[in-house]
mmCIF file of C-alpha atoms in Angstrom:
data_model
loop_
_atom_site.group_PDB
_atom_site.id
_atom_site.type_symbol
_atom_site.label_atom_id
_atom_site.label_comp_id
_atom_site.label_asym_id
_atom_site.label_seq_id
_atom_site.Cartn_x
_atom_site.Cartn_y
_atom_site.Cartn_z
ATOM 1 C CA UNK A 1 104.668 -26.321 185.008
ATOM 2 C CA UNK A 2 103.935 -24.447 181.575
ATOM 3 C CA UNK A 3 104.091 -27.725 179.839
ATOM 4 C CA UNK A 4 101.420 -29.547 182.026
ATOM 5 C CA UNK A 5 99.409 -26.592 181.486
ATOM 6 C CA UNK A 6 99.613 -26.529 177.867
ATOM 7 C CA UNK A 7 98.603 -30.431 178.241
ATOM 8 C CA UNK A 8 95.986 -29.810 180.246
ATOM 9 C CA UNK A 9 94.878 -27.155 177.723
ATOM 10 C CA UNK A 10 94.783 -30.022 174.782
ATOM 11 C CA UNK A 11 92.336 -31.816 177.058
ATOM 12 C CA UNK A 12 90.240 -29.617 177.515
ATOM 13 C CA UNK A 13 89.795 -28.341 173.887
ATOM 14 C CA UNK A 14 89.360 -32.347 173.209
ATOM 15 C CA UNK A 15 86.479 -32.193 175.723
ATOM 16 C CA UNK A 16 84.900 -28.902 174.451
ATOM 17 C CA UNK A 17 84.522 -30.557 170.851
ATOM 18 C CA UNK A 18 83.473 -33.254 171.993
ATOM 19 C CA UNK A 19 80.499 -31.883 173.925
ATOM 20 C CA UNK A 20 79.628 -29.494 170.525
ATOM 21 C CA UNK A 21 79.586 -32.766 168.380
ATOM 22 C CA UNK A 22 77.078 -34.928 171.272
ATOM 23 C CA UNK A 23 74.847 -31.753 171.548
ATOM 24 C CA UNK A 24 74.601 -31.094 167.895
ATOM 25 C CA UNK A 25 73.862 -34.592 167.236
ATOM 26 C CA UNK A 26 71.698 -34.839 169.656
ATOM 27 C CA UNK A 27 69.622 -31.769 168.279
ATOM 28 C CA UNK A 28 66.359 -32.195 166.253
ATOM 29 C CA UNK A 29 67.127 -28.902 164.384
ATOM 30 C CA UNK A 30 70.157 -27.117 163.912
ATOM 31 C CA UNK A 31 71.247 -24.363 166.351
ATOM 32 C CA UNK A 32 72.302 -21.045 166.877
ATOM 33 C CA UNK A 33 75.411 -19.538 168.051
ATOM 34 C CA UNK A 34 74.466 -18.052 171.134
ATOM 35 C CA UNK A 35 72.329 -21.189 172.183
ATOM 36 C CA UNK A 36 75.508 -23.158 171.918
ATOM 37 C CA UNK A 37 77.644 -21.027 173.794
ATOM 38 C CA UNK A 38 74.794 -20.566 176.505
ATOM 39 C CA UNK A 39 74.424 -24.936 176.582
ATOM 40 C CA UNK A 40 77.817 -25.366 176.850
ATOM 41 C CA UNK A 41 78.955 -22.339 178.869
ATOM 42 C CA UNK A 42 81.581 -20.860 176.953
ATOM 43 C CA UNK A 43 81.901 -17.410 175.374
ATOM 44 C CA UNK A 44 80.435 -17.115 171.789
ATOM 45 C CA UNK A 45 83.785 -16.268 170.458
ATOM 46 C CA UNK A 46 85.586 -19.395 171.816
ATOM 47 C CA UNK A 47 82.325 -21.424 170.473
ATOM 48 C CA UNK A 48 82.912 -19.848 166.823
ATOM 49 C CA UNK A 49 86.114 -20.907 167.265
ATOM 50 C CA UNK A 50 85.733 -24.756 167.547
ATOM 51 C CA UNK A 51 82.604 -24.958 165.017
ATOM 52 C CA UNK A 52 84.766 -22.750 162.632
ATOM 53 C CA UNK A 53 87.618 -26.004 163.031
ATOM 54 C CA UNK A 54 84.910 -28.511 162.940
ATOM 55 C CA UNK A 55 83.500 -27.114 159.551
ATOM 56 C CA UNK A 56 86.948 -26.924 157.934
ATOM 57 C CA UNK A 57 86.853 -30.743 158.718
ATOM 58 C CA UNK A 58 83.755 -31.352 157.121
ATOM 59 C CA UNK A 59 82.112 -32.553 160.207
ATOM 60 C CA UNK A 60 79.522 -29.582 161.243
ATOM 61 C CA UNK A 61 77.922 -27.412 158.398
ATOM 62 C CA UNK A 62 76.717 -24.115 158.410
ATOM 63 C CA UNK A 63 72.962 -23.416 156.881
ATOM 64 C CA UNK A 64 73.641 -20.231 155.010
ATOM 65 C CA UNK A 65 70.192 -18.933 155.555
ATOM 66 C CA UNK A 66 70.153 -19.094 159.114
ATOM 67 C CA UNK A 67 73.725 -19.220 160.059
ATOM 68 C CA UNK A 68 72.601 -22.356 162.471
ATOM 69 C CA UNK A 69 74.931 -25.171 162.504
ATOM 70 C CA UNK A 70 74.410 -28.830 162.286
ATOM 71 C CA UNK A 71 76.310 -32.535 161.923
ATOM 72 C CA UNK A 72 77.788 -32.854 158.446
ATOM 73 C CA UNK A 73 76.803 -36.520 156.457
ATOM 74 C CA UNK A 74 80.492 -37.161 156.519
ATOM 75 C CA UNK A 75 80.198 -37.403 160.511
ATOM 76 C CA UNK A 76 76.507 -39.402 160.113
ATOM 77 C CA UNK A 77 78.327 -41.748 157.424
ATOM 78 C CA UNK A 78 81.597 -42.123 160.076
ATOM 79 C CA UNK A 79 78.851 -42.928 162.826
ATOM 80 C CA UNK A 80 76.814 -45.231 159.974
ATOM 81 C CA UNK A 81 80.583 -46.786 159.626
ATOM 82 C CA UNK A 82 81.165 -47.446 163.488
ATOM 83 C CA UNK A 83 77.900 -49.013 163.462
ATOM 84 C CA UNK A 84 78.321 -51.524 161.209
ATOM 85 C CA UNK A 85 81.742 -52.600 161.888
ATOM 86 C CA UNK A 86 80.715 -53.157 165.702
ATOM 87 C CA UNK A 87 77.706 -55.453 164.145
ATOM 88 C CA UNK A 88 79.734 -56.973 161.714
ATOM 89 C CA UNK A 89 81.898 -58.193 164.647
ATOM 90 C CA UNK A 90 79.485 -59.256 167.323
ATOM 91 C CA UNK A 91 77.828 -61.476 164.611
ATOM 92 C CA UNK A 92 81.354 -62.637 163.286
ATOM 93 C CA UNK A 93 82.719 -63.521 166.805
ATOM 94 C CA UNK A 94 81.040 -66.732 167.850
ATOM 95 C CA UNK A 95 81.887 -68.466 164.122
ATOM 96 C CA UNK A 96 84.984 -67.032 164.651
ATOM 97 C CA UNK A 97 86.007 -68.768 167.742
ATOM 98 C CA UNK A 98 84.392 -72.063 166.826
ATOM 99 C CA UNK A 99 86.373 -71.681 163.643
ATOM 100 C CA UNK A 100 89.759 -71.440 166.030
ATOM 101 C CA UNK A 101 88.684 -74.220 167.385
ATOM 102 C CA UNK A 102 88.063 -76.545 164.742
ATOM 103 C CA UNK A 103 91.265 -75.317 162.977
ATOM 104 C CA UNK A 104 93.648 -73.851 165.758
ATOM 105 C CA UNK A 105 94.677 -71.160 163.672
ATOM 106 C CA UNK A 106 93.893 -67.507 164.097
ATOM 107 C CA UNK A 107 91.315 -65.933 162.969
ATOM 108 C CA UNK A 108 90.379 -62.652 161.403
ATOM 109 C CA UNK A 109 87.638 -60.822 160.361
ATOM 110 C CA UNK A 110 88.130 -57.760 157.824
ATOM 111 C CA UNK A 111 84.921 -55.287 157.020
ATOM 112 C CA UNK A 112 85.104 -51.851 154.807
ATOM 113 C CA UNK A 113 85.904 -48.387 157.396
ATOM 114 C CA UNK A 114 86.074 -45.076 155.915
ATOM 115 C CA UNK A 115 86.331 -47.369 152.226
ATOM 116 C CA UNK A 116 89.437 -49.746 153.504
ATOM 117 C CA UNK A 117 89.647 -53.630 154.112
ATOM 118 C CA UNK A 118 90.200 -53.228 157.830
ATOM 119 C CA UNK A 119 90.806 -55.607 160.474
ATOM 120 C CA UNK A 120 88.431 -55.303 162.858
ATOM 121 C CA UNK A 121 88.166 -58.504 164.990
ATOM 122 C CA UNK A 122 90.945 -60.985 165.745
ATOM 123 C CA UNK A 123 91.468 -64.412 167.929
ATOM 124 C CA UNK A 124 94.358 -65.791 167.954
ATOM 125 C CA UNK A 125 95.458 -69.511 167.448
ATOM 126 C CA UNK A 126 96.065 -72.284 169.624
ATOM 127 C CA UNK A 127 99.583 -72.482 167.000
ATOM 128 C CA UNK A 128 103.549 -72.142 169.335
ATOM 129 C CA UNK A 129 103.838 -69.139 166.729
ATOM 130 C CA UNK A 130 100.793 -66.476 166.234
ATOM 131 C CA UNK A 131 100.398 -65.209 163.032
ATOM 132 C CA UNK A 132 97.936 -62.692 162.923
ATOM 133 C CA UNK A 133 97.692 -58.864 162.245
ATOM 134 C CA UNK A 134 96.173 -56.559 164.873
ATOM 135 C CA UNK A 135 92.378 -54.859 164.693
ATOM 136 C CA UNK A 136 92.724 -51.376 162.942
ATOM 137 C CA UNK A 137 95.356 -52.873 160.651
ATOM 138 C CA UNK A 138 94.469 -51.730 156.815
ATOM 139 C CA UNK A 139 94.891 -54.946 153.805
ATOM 140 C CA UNK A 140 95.999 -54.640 150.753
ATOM 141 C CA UNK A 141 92.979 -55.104 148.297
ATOM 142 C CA UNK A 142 94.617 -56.916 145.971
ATOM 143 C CA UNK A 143 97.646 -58.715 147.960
ATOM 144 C CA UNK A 144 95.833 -59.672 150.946
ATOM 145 C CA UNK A 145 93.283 -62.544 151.113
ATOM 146 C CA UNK A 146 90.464 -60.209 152.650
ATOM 147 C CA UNK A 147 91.526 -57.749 150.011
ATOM 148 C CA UNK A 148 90.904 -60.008 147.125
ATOM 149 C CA UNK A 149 87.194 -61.232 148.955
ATOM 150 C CA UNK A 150 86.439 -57.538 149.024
ATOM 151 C CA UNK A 151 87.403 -56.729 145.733
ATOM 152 C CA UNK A 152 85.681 -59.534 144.554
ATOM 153 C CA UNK A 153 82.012 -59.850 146.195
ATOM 154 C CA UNK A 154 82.073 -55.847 147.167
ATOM 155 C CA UNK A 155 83.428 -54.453 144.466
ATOM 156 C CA UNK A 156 82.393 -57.038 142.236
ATOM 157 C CA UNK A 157 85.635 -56.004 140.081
ATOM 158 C CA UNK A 158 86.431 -57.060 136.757
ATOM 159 C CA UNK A 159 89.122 -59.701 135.191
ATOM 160 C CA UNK A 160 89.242 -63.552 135.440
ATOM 161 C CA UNK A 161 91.331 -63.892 139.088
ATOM 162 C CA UNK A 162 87.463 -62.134 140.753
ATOM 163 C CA UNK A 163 85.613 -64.456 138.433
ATOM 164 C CA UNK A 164 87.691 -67.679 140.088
ATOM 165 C CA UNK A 165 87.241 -66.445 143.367
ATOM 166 C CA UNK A 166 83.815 -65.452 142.825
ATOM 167 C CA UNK A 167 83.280 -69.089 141.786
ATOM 168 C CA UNK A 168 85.016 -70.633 144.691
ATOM 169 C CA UNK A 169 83.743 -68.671 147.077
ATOM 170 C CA UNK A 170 87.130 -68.084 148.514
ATOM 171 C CA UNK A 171 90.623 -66.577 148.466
ATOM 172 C CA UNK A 172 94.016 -67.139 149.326
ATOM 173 C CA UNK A 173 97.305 -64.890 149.668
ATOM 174 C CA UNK A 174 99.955 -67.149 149.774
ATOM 175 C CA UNK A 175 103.767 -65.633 150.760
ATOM 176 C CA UNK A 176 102.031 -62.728 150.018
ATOM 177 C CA UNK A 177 101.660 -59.929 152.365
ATOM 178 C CA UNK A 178 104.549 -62.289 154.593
ATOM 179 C CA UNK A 179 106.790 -64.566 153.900
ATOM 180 C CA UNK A 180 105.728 -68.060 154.712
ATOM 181 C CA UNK A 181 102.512 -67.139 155.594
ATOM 182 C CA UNK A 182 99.175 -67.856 154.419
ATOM 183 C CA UNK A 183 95.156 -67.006 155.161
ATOM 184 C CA UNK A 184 91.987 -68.292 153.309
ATOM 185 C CA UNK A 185 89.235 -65.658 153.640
ATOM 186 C CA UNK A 186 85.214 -66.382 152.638
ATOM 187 C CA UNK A 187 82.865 -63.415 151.884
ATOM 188 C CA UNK A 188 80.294 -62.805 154.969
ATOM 189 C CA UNK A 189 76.818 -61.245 153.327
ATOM 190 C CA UNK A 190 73.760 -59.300 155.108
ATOM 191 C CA UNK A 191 70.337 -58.522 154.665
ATOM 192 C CA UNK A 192 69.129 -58.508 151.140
ATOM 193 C CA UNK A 193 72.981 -60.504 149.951
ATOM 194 C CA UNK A 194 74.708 -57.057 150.271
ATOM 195 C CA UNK A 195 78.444 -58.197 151.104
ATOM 196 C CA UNK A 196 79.515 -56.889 154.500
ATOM 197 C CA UNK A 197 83.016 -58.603 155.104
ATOM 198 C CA UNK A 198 85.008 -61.365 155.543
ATOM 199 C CA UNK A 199 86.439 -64.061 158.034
ATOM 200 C CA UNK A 200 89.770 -66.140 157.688
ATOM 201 C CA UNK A 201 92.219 -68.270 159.187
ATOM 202 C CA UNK A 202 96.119 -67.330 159.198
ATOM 203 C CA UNK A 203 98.803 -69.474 159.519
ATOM 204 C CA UNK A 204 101.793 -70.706 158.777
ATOM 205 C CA UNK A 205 101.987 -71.934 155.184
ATOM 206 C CA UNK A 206 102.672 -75.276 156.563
ATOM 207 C CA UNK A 207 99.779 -75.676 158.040
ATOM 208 C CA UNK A 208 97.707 -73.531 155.275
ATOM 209 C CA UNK A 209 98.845 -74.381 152.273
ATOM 210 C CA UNK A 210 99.044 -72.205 148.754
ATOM 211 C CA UNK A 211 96.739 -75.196 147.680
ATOM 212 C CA UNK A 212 94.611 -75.932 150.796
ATOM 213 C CA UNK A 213 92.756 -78.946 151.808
ATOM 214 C CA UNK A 214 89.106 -79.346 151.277
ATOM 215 C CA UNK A 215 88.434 -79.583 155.342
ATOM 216 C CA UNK A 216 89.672 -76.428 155.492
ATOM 217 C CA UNK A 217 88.067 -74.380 152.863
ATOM 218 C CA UNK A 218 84.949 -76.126 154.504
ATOM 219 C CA UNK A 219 85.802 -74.531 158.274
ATOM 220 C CA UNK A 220 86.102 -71.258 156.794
ATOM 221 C CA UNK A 221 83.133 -71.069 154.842
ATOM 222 C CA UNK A 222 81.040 -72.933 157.150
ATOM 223 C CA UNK A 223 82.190 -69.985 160.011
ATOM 224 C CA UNK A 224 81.178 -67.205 157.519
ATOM 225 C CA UNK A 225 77.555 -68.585 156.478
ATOM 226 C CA UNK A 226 77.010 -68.778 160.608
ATOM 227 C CA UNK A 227 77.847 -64.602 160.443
ATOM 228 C CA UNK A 228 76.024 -64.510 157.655
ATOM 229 C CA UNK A 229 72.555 -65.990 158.626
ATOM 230 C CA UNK A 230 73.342 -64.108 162.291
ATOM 231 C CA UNK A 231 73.099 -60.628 160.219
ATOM 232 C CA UNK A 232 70.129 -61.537 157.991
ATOM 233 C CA UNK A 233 71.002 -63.195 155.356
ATOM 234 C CA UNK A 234 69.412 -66.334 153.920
ATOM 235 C CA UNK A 235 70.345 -68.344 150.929
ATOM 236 C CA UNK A 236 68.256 -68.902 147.841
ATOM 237 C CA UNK A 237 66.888 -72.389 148.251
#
């Protein structure tokens, strides 16, 4: 019994923050103690409390002239974050799956969250054996085939392997997050040319090889110009 009330406890406490974060960000203007407490129906010493927790985090601040507390701009760049990634994969989505079918391999798409090549859409592959990595999963930037895409059209980094794939258009990571696996990754641009991710194929390195074919460098970049002109972005003619 005194565990499933220490659970139930948790919950609750989950709940309470969560209601202080939706009212505070749905405020105009920051607010007061008391009008918290009052809004939310708690006592003004459990209400210090929780905004006391959610300041130590960073995600409410305090103004020090009025003592009135607001979101921080780490919680409006998390929410800034969350929107983008869930626009970056609606657009990527339908060139994705026409890029599974063309290929019949899976298919990723990678995009930047909290500054980290994440995985944030995947189909799988019409292959006996899936090779793919889950959504949330976090690439290496300079092992992984998104990485390299990232570091190379986000970053724009420095040295002579960006420049190649810079000049390509395209990366590979042969053998090199797994063993007999491969993935070719193209950049995916927005409004303006601003780089906003990537799409690729993973497979078996049979089937993708360290040196791939033409027809398939062509799926891949083919799928990530359809994202591309679905969030904005047009080529120079």
């Amino acid at each position: 019994m005194e565990k499933k009330a220490v659970d139930g406890d948790r919950l609750e406490s989950v709940d309470l923050v969560l209601a202080m974060l939706e009212l505070l960000a749905g405020s105009a203007v920051p607010r007061a103690l008391g009008d918290i407490a009052a809004t939310l129906s708690i006592s003004k010493p459990r209400a210090h409390r929780h905004l006391r927790a959610l300041m130590l985090n960073d995600y409410v601040r305090q103004e020090s002239d009025t003592d009135r507390y607001e979101i921080s701009a780490k919680l409006m760049a998390l929410g800034e974050t969350a929107r983008g990634r869930l626009s970056f994969g609606g657009a990527a989505r339908p060139a994705m799956a026409r890029l599974r079918d063309m290929t019949g391999q899976a298919v990723t798409a990678a995009t930047l969250v909290a500054g980290q090549v994440t995985i944030v859409e995947l189909l799988h592959g019409r292959t006996l054996v899936q090779f793919a990595v889950r959504p949330g999963a976090v690439m290496d930037p300079e092992r992984s085939a998104h990485g390299r895409i990232a570091r190379a059209f986000g970053a724009r980094a420095p040295g002579e392997a960006f420049d190649v794939i810079r000049a390509h258009g395209w990366a590979t990571a042969p053998g090199e997050i797994f063993t007999g696996v491969n993935a070719i990754a193209a950049p995916v641009f927005g409004l303006h040319g601003r780089w906003v991710g990537s799409i690729a194929i993973v497979g078996s390195i049979d089937d993708i090889p360290a040196v791939p074919s033409p027809s398939l460098i062509e799926h891949v970049i083919a799928a990530t110009r359809e994202a591309s002109n679905q969030l904005g972005y047009k080529e120079a003619q």
